[in-house]
XYZ file of C-alpha atoms in Angstrom:
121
model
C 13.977 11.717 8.019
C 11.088 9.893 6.560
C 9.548 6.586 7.486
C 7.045 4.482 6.435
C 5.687 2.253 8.916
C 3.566 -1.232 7.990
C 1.808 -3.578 10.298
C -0.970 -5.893 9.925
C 0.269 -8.567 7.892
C 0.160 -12.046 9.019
C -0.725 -15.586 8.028
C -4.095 -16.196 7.022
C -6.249 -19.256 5.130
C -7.652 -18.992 1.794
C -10.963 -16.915 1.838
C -9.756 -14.869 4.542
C -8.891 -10.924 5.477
C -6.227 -9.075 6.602
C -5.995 -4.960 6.833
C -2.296 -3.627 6.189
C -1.623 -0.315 7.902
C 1.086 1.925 6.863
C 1.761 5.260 9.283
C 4.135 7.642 7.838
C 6.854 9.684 9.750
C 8.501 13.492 8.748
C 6.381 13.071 5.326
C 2.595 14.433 4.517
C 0.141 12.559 2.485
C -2.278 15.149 2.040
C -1.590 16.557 -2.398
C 0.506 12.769 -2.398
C 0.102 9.592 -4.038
C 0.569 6.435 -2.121
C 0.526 2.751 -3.133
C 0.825 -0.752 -2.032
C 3.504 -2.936 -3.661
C 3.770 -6.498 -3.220
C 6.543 -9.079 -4.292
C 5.806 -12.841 -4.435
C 8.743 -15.050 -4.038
C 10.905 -15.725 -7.365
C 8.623 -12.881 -8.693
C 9.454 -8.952 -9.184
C 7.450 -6.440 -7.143
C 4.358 -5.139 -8.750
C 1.879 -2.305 -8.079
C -1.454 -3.847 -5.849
C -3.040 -0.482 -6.031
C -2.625 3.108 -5.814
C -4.333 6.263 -4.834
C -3.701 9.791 -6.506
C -3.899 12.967 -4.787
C -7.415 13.233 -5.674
C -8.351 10.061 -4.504
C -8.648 8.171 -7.589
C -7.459 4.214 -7.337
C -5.747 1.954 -9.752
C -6.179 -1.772 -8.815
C -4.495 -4.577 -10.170
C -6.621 -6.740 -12.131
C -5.936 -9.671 -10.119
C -7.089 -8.053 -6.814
C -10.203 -6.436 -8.559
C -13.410 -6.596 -6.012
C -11.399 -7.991 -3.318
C -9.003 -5.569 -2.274
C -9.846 -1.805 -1.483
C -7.003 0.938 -0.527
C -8.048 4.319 1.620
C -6.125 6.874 2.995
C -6.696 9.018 6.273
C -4.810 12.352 5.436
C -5.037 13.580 8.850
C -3.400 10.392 10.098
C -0.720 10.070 7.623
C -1.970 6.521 7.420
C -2.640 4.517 4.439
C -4.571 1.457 4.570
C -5.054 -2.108 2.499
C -8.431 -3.994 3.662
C -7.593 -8.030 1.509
C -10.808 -9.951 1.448
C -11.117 -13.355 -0.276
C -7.408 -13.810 0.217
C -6.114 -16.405 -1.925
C -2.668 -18.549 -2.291
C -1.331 -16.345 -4.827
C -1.842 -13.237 -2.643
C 1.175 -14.397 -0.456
C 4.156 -12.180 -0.635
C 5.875 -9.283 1.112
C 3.398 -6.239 1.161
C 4.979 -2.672 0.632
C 3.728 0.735 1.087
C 5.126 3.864 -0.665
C 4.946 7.523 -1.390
C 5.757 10.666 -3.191
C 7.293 13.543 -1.750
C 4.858 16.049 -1.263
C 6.298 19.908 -1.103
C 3.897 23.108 -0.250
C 1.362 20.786 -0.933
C 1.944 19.237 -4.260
C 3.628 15.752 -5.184
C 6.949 15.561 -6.588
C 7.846 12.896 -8.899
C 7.062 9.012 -8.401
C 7.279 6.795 -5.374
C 10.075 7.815 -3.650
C 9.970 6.927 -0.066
C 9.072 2.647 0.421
C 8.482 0.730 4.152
C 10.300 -2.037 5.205
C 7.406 -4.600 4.415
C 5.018 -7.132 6.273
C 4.813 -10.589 5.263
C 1.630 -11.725 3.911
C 1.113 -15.575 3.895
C -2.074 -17.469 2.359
C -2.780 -21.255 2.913
């Protein structure tokens, strides 16, 4: 059974930083790709930014030079570091993840954590 598991999200004022944790249980991330969702409210979830296999990112331009995602394989933990927070930043944070199998991902984003709130004022 796999679980992703965030923490670190919490209510901060504009200009501020928060790092999201997400620890994942019965899955591997090492030959995955992980990513960190977010969903404003009234709004549909969009991709914050993502990290291949290979370690190559793809941010959202809205969170360009602020935001930074890493990834300690070892750990099974993916991380979000948010500097210069802004108002529009608030909104439920998600991680996710591909299956990984012998090594080597398996489709899209297929296994999502329950969220941490992120509020900005």
């Amino acid at each position: 059974h796999v679980q992703l598991v965030e923490s670190g999200g919490g209510a901060v004022q504009t200009g501020g930083s928060l790092r999201l944790t997400c620890t994942a249980v019965g899955l591997t991330f090492e030959g995955g790709n992980q990513g960190w969702y977010r969903q404003a409210p009234g709004k549909g979830r969009e991709l914050v930014l993502s990290i291949n296999s290979d370690g190559t990112t793809t941010y959202a331009d809205s969170v360009k030079g602020r935001f930074a995602i890493s990834r300690d394989n070892s750990e099974n933990t993916l991380y979000l570091q948010m500097n210069s927070l802004k108002t529009e930043d608030t909104a439920m944070d998600y991680c996710a993840a591909c299956k990984v199998l012998r090594g080597e991902k398996i489709g899209n984003f297929a296994y999502w954590g329950q969220g941490t709130q992120v509020t900005v004022s």
